[in-house]
Each structure stands twice: as structure tokens, then as C-alpha cells.
Coordinates of C-alpha atoms and ligand atoms in Angstrom, one line a residue:
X1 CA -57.3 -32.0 34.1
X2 CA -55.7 -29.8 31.9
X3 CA -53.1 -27.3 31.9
X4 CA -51.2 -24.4 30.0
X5 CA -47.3 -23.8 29.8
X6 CA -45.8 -21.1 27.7
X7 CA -42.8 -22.2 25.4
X8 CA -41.2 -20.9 22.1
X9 CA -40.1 -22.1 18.9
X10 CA -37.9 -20.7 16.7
X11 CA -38.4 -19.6 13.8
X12 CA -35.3 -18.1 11.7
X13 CA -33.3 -16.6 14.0
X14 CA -36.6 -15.3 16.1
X15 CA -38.5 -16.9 18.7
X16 CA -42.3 -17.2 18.6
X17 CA -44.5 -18.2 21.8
X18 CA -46.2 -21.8 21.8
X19 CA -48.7 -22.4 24.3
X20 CA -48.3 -26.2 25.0
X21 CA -51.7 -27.4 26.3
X22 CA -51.6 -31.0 28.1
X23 CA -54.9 -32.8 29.3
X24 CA -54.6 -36.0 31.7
X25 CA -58.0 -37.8 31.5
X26 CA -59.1 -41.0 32.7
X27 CA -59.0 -43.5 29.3
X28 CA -56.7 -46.4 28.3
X29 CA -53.3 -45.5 29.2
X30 CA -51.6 -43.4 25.9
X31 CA -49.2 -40.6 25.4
X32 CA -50.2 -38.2 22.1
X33 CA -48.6 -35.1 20.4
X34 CA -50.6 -33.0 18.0
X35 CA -50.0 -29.2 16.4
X36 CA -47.3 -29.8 13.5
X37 CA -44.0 -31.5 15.9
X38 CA -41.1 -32.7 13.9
X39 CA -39.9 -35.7 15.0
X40 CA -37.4 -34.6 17.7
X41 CA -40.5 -33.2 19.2
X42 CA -43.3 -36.7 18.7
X43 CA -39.5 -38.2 20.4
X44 CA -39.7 -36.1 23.1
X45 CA -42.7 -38.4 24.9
X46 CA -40.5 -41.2 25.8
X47 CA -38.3 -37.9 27.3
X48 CA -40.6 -36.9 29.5
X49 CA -41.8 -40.1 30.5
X50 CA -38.5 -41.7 31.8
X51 CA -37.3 -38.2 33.1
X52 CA -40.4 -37.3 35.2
X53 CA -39.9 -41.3 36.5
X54 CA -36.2 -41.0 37.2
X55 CA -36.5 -37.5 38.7
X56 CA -39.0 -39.6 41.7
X57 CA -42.4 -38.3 40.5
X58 CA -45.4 -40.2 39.5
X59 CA -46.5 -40.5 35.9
X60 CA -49.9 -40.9 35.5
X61 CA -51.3 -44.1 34.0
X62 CA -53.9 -42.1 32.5
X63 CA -54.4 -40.8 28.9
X64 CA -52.4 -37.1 28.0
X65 CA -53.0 -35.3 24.9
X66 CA -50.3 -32.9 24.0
X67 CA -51.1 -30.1 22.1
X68 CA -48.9 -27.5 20.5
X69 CA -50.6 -24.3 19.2
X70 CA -50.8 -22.4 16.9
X71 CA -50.8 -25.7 15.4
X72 CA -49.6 -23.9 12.1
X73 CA -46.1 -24.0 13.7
X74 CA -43.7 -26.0 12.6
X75 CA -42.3 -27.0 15.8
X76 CA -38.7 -28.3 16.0
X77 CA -36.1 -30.0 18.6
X78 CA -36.1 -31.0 21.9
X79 CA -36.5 -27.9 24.0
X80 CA -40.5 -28.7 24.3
X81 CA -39.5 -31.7 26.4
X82 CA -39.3 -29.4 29.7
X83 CA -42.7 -27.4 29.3
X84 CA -44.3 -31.2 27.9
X85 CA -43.2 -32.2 30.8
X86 CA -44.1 -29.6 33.5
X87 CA -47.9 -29.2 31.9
X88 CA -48.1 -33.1 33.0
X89 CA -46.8 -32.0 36.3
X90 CA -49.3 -29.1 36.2
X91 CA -52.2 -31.6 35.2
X92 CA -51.8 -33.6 37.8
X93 CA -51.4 -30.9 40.5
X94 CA -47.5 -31.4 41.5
X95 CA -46.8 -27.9 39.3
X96 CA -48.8 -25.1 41.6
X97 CA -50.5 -22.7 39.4
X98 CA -48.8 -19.5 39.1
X99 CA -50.7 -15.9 38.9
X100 CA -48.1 -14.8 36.1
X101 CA -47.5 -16.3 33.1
X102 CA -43.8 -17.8 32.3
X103 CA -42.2 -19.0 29.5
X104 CA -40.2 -22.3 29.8
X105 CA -37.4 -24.0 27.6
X106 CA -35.5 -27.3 28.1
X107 CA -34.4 -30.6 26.9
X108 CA -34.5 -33.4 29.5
X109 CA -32.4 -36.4 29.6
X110 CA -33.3 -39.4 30.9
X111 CA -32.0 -38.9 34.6
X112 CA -34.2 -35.6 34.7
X113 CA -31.3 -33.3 34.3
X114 CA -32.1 -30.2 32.1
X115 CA -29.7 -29.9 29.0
X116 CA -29.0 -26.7 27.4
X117 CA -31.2 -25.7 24.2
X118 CA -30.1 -23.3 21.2
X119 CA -31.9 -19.7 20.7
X120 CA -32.3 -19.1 24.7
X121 CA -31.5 -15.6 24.1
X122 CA -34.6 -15.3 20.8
X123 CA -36.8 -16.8 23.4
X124 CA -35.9 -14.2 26.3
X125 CA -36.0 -11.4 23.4
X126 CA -39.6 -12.6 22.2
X127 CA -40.8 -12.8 26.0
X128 CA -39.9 -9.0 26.1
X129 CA -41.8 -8.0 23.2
X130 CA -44.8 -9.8 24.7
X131 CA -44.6 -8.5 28.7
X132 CA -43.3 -11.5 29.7
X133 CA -41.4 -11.3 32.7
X134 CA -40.1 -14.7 34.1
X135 CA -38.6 -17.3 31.9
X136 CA -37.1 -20.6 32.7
X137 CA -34.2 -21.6 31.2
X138 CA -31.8 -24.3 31.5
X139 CA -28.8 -23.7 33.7
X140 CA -26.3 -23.7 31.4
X141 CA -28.4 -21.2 29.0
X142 CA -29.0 -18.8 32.2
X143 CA -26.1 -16.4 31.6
X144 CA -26.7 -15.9 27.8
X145 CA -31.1 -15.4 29.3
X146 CA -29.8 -12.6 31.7
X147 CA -28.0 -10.6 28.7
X148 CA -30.9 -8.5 28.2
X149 CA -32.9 -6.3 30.6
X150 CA -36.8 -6.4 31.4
X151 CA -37.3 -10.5 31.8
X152 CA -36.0 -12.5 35.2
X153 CA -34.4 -15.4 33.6
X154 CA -34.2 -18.7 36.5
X155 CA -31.9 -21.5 35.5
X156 CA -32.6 -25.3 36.6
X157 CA -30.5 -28.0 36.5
X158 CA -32.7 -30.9 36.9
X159 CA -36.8 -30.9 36.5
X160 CA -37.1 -31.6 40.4
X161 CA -35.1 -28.2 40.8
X162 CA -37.2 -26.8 38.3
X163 CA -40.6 -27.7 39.6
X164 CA -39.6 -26.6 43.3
X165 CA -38.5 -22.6 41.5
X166 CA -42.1 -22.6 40.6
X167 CA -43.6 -23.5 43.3
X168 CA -41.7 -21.2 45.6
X169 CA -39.9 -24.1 47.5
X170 CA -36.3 -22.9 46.9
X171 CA -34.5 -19.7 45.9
X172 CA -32.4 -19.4 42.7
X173 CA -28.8 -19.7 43.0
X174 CA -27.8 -16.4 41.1
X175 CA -24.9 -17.9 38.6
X176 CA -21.4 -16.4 39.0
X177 CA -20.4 -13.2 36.9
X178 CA -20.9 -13.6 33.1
X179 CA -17.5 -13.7 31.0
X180 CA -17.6 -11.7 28.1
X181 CA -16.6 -13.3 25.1
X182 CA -14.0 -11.2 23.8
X183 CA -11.2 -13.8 23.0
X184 CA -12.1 -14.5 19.6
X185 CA -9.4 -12.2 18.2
X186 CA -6.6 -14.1 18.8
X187 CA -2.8 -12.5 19.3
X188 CA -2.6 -10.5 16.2
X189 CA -2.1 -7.0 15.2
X190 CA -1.8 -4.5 12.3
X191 CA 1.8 -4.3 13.3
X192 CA 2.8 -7.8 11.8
X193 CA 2.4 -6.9 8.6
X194 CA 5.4 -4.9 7.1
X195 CA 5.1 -2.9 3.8
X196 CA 1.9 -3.1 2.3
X197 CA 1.3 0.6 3.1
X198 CA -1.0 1.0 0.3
X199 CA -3.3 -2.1 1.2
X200 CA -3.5 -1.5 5.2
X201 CA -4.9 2.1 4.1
X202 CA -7.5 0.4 2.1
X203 CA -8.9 -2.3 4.9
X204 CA -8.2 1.2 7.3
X205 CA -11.0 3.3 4.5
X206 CA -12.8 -0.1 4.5
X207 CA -13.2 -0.2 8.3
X208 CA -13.7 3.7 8.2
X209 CA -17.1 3.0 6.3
X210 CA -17.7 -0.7 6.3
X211 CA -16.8 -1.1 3.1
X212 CA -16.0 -4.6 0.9
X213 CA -12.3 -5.4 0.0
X214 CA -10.8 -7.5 -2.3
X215 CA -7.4 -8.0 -1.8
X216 CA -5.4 -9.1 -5.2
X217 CA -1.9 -9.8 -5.2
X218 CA 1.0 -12.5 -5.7
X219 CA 1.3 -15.6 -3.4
X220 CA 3.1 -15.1 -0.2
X221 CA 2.6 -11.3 0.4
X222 CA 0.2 -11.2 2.9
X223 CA -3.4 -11.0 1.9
X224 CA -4.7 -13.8 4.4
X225 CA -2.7 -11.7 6.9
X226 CA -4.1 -8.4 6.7
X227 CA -7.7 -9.5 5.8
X228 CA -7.6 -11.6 9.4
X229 CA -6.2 -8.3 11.0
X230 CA -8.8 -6.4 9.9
X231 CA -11.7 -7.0 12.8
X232 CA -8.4 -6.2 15.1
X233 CA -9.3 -2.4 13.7
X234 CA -13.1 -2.3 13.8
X235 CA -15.1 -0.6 16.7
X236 CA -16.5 -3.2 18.8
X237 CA -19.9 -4.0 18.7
X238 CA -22.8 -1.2 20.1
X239 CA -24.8 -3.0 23.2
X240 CA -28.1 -3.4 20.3
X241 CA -25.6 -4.9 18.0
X242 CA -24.5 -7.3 20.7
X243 CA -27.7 -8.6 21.5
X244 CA -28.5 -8.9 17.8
X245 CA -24.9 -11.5 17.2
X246 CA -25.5 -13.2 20.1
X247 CA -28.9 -14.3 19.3
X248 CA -27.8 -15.3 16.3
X249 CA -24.6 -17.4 17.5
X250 CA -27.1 -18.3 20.1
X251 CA -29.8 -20.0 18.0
X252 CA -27.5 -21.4 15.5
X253 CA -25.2 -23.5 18.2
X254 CA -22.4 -21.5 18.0
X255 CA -22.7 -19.3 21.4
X256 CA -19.9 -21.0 24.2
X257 CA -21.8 -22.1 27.2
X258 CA -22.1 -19.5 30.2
X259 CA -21.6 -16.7 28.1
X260 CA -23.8 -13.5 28.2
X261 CA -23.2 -11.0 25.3
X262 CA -20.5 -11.6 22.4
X263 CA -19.1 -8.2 21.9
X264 CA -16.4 -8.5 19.6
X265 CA -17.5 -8.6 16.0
X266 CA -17.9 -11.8 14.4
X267 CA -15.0 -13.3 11.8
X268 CA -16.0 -16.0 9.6
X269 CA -13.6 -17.4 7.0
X270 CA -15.9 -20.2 4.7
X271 CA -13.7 -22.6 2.5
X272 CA -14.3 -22.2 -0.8
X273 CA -15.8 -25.8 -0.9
X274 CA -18.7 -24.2 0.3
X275 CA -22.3 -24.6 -0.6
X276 CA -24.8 -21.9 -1.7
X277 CA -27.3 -23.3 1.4
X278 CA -23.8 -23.2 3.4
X279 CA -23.1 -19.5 2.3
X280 CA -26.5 -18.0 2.0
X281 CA -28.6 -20.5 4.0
X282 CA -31.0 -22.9 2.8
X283 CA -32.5 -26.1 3.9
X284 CA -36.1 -26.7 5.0
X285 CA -36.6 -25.5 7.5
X286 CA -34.5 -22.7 6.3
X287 CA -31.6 -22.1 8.4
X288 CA -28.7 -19.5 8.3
X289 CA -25.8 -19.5 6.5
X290 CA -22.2 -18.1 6.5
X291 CA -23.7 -14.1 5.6
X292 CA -25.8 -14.3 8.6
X293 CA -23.1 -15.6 11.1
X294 CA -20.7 -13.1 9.6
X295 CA -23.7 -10.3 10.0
X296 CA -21.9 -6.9 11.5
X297 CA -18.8 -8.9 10.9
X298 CA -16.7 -10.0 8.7
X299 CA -16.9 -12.5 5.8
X300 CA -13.3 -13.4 4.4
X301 CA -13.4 -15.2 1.3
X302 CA -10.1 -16.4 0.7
X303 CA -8.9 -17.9 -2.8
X304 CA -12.2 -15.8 -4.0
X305 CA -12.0 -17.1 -8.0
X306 CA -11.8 -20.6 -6.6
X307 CA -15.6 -20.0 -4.8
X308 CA -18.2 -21.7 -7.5
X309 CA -19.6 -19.4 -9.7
X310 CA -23.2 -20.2 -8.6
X311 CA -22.0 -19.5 -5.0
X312 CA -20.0 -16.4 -5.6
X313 CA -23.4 -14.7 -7.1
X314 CA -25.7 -15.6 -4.7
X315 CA -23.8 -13.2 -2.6
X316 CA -25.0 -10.6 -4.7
X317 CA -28.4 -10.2 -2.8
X318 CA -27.2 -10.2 0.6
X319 CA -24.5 -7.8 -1.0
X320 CA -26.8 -5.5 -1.7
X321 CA -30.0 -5.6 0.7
X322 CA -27.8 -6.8 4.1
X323 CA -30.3 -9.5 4.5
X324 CA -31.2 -13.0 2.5
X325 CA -34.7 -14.1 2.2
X326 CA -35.5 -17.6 1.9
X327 CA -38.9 -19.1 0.5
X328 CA -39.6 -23.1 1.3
X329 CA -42.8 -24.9 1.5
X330 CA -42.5 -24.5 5.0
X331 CA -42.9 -20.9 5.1
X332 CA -40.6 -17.9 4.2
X333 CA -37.1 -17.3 6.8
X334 CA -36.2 -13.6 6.8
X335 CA -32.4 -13.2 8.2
X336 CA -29.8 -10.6 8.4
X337 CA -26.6 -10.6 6.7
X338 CA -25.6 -6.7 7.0
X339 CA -21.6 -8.2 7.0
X340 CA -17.9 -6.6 5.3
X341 CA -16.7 -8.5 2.7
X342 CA -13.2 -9.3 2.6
X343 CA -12.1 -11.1 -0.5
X344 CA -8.8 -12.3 -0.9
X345 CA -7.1 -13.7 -4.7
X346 CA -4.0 -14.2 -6.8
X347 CA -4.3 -12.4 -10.3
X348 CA -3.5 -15.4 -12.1
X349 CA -4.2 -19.1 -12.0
X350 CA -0.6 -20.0 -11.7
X351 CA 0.1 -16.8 -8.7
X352 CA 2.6 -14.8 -11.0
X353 CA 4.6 -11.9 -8.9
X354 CA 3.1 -9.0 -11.2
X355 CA 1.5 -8.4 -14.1
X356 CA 5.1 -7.8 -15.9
X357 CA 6.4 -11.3 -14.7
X358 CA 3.2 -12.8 -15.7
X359 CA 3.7 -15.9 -17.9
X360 CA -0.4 -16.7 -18.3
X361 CA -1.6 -15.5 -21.7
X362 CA -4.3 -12.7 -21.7
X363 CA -7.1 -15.5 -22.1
X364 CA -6.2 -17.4 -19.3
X365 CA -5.4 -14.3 -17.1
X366 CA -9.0 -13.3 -18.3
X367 CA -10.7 -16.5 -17.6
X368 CA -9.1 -16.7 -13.9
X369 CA -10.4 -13.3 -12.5
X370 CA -13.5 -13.4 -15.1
X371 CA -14.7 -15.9 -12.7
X372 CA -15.6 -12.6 -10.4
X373 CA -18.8 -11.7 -12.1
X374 CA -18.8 -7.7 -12.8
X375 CA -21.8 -7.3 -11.0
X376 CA -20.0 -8.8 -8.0
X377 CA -16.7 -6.9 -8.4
X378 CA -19.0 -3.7 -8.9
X379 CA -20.3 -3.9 -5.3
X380 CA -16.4 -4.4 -4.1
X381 CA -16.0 -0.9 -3.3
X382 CA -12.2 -1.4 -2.3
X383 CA -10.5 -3.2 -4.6
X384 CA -6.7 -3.2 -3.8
X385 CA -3.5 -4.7 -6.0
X386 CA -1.1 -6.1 -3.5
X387 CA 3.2 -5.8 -4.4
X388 CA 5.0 -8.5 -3.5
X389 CA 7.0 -8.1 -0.3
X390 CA 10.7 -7.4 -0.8
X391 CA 13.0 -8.2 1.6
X392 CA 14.0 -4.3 2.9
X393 CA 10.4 -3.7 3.8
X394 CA 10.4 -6.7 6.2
X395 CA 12.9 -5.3 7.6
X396 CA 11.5 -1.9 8.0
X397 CA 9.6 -0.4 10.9
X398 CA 5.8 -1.5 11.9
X399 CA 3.8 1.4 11.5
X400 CA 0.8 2.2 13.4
X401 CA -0.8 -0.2 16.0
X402 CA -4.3 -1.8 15.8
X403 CA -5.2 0.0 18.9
X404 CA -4.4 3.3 16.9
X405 CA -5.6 2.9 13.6
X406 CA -8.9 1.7 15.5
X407 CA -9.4 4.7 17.3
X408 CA -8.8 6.4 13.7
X409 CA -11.7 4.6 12.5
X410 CA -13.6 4.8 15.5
X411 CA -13.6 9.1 15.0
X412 CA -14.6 8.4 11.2
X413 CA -17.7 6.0 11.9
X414 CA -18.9 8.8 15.1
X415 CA -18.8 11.5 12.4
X416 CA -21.2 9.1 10.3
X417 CA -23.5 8.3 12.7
X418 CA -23.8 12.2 14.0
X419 CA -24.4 12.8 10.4
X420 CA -27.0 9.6 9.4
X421 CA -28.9 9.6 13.0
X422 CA -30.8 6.7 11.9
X423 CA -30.6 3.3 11.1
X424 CA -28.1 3.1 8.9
X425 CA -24.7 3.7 10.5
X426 CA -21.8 3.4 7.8
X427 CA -21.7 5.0 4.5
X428 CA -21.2 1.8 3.1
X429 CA -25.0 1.4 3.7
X430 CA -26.0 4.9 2.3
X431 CA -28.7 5.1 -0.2
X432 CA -28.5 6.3 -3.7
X433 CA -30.7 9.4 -1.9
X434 CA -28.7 9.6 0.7
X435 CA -25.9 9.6 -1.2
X436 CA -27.0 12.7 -2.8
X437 CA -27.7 14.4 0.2
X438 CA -23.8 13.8 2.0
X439 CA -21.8 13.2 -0.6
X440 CA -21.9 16.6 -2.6
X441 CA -18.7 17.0 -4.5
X442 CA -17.1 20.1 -5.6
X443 CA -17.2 21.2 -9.8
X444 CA -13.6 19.8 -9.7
X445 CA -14.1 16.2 -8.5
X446 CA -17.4 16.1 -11.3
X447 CA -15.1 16.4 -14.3
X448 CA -12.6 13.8 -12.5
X449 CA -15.3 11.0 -11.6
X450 CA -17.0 12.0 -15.4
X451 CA -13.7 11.1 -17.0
X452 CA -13.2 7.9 -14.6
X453 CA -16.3 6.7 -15.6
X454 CA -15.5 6.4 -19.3
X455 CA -11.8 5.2 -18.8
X456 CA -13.0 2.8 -16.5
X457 CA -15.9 1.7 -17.5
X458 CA -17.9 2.6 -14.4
X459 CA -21.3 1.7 -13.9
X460 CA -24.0 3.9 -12.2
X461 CA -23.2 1.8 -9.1
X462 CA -19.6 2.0 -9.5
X463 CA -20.0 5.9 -9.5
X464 CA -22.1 6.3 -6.3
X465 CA -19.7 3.6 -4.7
X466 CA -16.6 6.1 -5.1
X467 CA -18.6 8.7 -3.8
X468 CA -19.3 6.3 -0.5
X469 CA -15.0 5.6 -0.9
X470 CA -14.4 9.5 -1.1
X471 CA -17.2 10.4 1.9
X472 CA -15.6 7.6 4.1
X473 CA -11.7 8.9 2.9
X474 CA -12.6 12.7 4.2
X475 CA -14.4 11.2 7.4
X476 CA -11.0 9.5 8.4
X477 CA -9.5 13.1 7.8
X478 CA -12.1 15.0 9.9
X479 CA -13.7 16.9 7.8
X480 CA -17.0 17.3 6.2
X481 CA -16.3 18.6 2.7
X482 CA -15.2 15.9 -0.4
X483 CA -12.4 17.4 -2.1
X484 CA -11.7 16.0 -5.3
X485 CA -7.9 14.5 -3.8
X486 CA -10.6 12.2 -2.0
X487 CA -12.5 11.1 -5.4
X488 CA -9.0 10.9 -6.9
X489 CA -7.7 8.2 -4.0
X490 CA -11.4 7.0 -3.8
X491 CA -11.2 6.0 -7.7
X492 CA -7.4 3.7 -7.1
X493 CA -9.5 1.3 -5.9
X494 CA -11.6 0.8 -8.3
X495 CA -10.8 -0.8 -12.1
X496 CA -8.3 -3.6 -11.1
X497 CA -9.7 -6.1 -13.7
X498 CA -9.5 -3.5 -16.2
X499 CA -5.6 -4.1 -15.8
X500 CA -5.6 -8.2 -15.4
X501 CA -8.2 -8.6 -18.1
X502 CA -7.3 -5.9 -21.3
Ligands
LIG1 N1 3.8 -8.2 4.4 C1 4.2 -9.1 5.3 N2 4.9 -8.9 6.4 C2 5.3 -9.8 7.2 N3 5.2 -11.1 7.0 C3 4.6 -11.5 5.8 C4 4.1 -10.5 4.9 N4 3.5 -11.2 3.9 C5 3.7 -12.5 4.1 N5 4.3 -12.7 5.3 C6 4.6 -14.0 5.8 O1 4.2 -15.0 4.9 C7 3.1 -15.8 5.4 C8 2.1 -16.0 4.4 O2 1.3 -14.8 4.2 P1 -0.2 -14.9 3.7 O3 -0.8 -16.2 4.0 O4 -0.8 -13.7 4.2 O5 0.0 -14.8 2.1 P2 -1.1 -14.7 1.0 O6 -0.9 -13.4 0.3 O7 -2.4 -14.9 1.6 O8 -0.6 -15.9 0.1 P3 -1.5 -16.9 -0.8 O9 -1.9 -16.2 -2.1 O10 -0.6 -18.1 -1.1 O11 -2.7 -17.3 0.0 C9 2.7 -15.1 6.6 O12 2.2 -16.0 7.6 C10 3.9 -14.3 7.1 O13 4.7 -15.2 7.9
LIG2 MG1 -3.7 -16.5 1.4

């Protein structure tokens, strides 16, 4: 006999519906899988066989045929062992039919208990798009299934639980309230750093607009600091934004157990040992990399210059299009990496105090921060020279709290998104049309970005990027109109390795 179970696999960080297709038929006894598996999946037969055993049903002695379509799939891990081993269940008429369709993930282990699979969340999302209203889901994926509206999500614990929620035998146990995860900004606030007035206005104009950072300055004064503070001042996510980091934490591993939506935005802080596939993503099958966990977040490169070259400029897509395309053999991966860059690096090899205690020679200062790439630096629209610390200013008075400069930022990126009403939401993201449109700039603040851009050697990109600075700057003030004091404090921040490298 044969029988039909939806599943999903995933592909990037999407799911795609599988139709798993089993046929029990008299023959010698024999077990097959066909439709492109990987070998987690071709594994998953001696699964289903001791599970379906050890949970106290029959296994027929009879020959199945497992079929995976559309066979031009690849189809990868272990959560096919549930549906494999439902459609043998169906086939041999212990699974009733059911007049709706449903959708079913799981791993099984050997006693029959249902183990939790990665990319729940994709799967529920992907069941949505297609009408698909009941999904079944491992128990400990059922919270993270019932984040999203329009699909029943039921959670088993075991395949004999499983098979008796399908055939109407017992009721789900509704789990107990979802936690939101919210914890992952630990105890820290704005208010530990002293001094540094200048810098915690920059990462308060970068969280304004979403803007990149790099924070230069001697050992010791506080960059790793202020560039971990600065999700403490971001907006939390929007409910789409949500849905669109926890799918991601969810099919890459990283989403805690028993957790629906992951509001807070994510923080991710890459040694600089790191790979380009690490950074970027890679493999085959392509997976994600640091950008696309980092995606609406932050990324925090600390010790920047020390990055490999090849790494650093393989940012420079992702940098520029918020997303990273991969190409392999086994098809193309599409994922997003919209994320803030925070960079953080001493001027110098050996971390001199400032540029007039500096005992590196020109070449060697030159060499150390020529390692940023100007096409890298160029898209840096905030690039910020911290003093060191003396010891008065540690002494001095916090200024404003994390809660308050938050709510500062919050008022800036409302005025953007009145303004952009689309899909773009920060001027950080504003294209060179756009950019036209909003960021009209009076006679005064021409001649002053003209002369800039001969001192400094501005590109094209470097230009529009001040205008994005200045349009964010007069956003945190409230009002619409740039004034040229706005180009003029948007334009600090740029040229930095004009000074460290004559
Ligand atoms: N501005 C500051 N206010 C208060 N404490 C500070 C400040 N700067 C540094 N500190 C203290 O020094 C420690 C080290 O600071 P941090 O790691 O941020 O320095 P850094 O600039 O990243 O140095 P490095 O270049 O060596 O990485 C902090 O944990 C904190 O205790
Ligand atoms: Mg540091």
C-alpha cells in the first residue's frame, strides 16, 4: 500500500515542502531510500526501524520503498526520520488517513522518543505560504512552531504520542507560556563608560541610522566596551524582524530550546581567526556565516587589522547589498546579512597612546591600518579616533543612561521610517536615489562637503555616506532640514586614515 506525508527540507535559511512517499509491498524483505538523501537521511532507515519496534508497533516484514520528491532536493539530516516513519505507519494502516494535509518534522531515537530538529520555525513559515495549517513538530521545537500566526503547531514527545494526535486518540497538552529570549544583553549599560563623550555620540548617530563604526584608539580606553554597549541602545526588534532572527538562530542551531521569538537584536563578536566560509558562509551545502547570524544586529570585529585580508574584503558585498550569495554545485544559497558593523582597532601595531607619542615609523603605521582596504574603510560611515582615558574623567559623572539614549534613537529611526514607508527602514540603507530625494542640503553645506572631498580624498561613496551621517545627525535633533553644522559633524568621522597614514 502506499502513502503520502508532507515534510520539509531546508534549504538556506528557508524551508521547502518534501512529499515523502512510502510503498509497503509484498517482496523479499528490504528497506530503500531514493530522491537525492545525504547520508544522515539513507541512516535514518535503521531509525525508523528500531524506533517503530521499540515504541511496541509492528514493522512489516515486507519490502518499503522510500521516496523523497522532488527528487532534485538535496535532502539533509535527520528530521525525515519521523514522517519516514509515520508513511510506514500510514502504509500499513496504524496512521488513519487524515482529510487535511499536515506537515511533519522529527528525529527519532531508538526508544521512539522524538528529538528536537533545527529550522522548526522555516518549516512552520513555509507551511504558511502554502495554506498549510497543522504541522507536527517535536515537543521541544513546539514553542519556537507557535511563534507565528495562521498554522496549529502539535508537539510529540514520542512516535506512539505522535501517531495517537493524528488519529484523534488524545488531545494536545498545550506547553506552558513561551519565555522570551531577552537575556542576551547581559548587565551592561552606556553608563559604564566614562569620558569618551565624543565616541558614545558616534555609536548614538550609528544607532540613529544603522550606521558602521570603527572605533580607533590606544589600548585600554574602552573600545571593546562601548562597541558591546552599543545593542544596549538599539530599538528592539519589530514583530517581522523577530520572526526573520529567529528563523535564522533557529535553522542554524543556535535558538535555546522552548523559546518562541528572539526579540532582542542579535550580537556576534567573530575572532579574528575566523574563516571567509566562517564570516560570510560557505560550505556545500552552503550554510550561513557570521553576517547572516549578525543580520539586524550587530557584527563586532574586534582587533579589525588583525582579520586576514582575504576575510576583511569579503565583507565588502554583504557590506554593500545586506545579503551574501553563495554559488556551489549543489545549487545557489541566497541569505541575509542586513547587520551594523562595529569595528574596533589600535592605530598602531605596537598600541601607541596618540599619534604624538607614537614611536612606529610612517611605514609601519601605514602598513598596520593599510591592512583596512579603502574600499572597506569607505563603506565605514562612522569612523571615530578614541583619546586615551585620563584619570579625572573616570572619575567624572556617567552621562546619559542606555534607557535614555535608546529612546533618543528610537525618535530618530520613527522619523525615518514615517519618511521611507517602505522596505528600507534606516538611512544607512538609503539609495544613491533616495539619497537625493531626503538628503537635500542647503548652498552652504555644498561648498563645505565640495571642499571635504578634495582635502579628504572622498570618493563618490564617501560623499553620499556623509549625507546619510548628516540626515541621521538632524533626525536625532528632530528635525527635517540638513544644516550644514550637520555635514560639518557628519564629515569628523570620516578621513581617520588620512591622519595615521600621511
Ligand atoms: N572609558 C572607560 N571608562 C571606564 N572604564 C574603562 C574605560 N576604558 C577602559 N576601561 C576599563 O578598562 C577595561 C578594558 O577596556 P576595553 O577592553 O574596552 O579596552 P580596549 O580599548 O578595547 O583595549 P584593547 O585595544 O587592548 O582591546 C575595561 O573593562 C574597563 O574596566
Ligand atoms: Mg579591545
Amino acid at each position: 500500500m502506499l502513502a503520502r506525508i508532507l515534510s520539509a527540507a531546508l534549504r538556506g535559511v528557508e524551508a521547502a515542502l518534501v512529499r515523502v512517499e512510502v510503498d509497503v509491498s509484498s517482496g523479499l524483505p528490504a528497506f530503500m531510500t531514493v530522491g537525492l538523501p545525504d547520508s544522515a537521511v539513507r541512516e535514518s532507515r535503521e531509525r525508523v526501524r528500531t524506533a517503530i519496534r521499540n515504541a511496541g508497533f509492528p514493522f512489516p516484514s515486507d519490502r518499503i520503498t522510500v521516496n523523497l520528491a522532488p527528487a532534485d532536493l538535496r535532502k539533509e539530516g535527520a528530521a525525515f526520520d519521523l514522517p519516514i516513519a509515520l508513511g510506514i505507519l500510514a502504509a500499513t494502516g496504524l496512521l488513519k488517513p487524515r482529510d487535511e494535509p499536515f506537515v511533519v518534522v522529527g528525529e527519532l531515537a531508538l526508544d521512539g522518543q522524538i528529538q528536537p530538529v533545527r529550522g522548526t520555525l522555516a518549516v512552520v513559515l513555509a507551511c504558511r505560504r502554502r495554506g498549510i495549517t497543522t504541522v507536527l513538530v517535536p515537543a521541544g521545537n513546539r514553542t519556537e512552531a507557535g511563534a507565528v500566526g495562521g498554522v496549529r503547531p502539535l508537539g510529540a514527545a514520542t512516535l506512539r504520542e505522535a501517531v495517537a494526535l493524528l488519529n484523534g486518540e488524545t488531545e494536545e497538552t498545550p506547553p506552558p507560556a513561551a519565555p522570551v529570549v531577552d537575556a542576551a544583553i547581559d548587565d551592561v549599560d552606556f553608563t559604564d563608560v566614562r569620558g569618551q563623550a565624543h565616541a558614545k555620540r558616534a555609536l548614538e548617530i550609528a544607532a540613529g541610522g544603522g550606521h558602521n563604526v570603527l572605533l580607533v584608539g590606544p589600548p585600554g580606553g574602552g573600545k571593546t566596551m562601548l562597541a558591546r554597549r552599543l545593542p544596549t541602545i538599539l530599538p528592539p526588534l519589530g514583530s517581522d524582524e523577530a520572526i526573520d532572527v529567529t528563523t535564522i538562530w533557529s535553522v542554524t542551531g543556535l535558538l535555546p530550546s522552548r523559546t518562541a521569538l528572539v526579540r532582542h537584536r542579535p550580537f556576534r563578536a567573530p575572532h579574528h581567526t575566523i574563516s571567509v566560509a566562517g564570516l560570510v558562509g560557505g560550505g556545500s551545502p552552503p550554510h550561513p556565516g557570521e553576517v547572516t547570524l549578525a543580520h539586524l544586529g550587530v557584527l563586532f570585529m574586534d582587533e579589525l587589522p588583525e582579520f586576514a585580508q582575504h576575510v576583511l574584503e569579503s565583507l565588502r558585498q554583504p557590506l554593500e547589498d545586506g545579503r551574501v550569495t553563495i554559488a556551489r554545485a549543489s545549487g545557489i544559497a541566497d541569505f541575509p546579512a542586513r547587520f551594523q558593523l562595529v569595528g574596533a582597532a589600535n592605530p598602531c601595531r605596537r598600541g601607541c597612546a596618540s599619534l604624538d607619542l607614537c614611536v612606529c615609523t610612517p611605514a609601519e603605521r601605514s602598513r598596520y591600518l593599510g591592512r583596512l582596504s579603502r574600499p572597506l574603510l569607505d563603506r565605514i560611515d562612522l569612523q571615530v579616533e578614541l583619546p586615551a582615558v585620563t584619570h579625572t574623567e573616570l572619575s567624572t559623572p556617567p552621562g546619559d543612561t542606555s534607557a535614555v539614549v535608546r529612546q533618543r534613537v528610537e525618535a530618530a529611526r520613527d522619523r525615518q521610517r514615517r519618511r521611507l514607508r517602505g522596505a528600507i527602514r534606516v538611512n544607512a540603507d538609503l539609495s544613491a536615489r533616495q539619497i537625493r530625494r531626503v538628503c537635500v542640503v542647503p548652498g552652504d553645506a555644498e561648498r563645505l562637503l565640495g571642499a571635504a572631498m578634495s582635502q579628504l580624498g572622498l570618493s563618490a561613496r564617501g560623499h553620499d555616506r556623509v549625507l546619510k551621517v548628516a540626515r541621521t545627525i538632524a533626525d536625532l535633533e528632530g528635525t527635517d532640514s540638513i544644516t550644514a553644522e550637520h555635514c560639518a559633524e557628519a564629515l569628523q568621522y570620516r578621513g581617520l586614515d588620512r591622519r595615521w597614514r600621511p
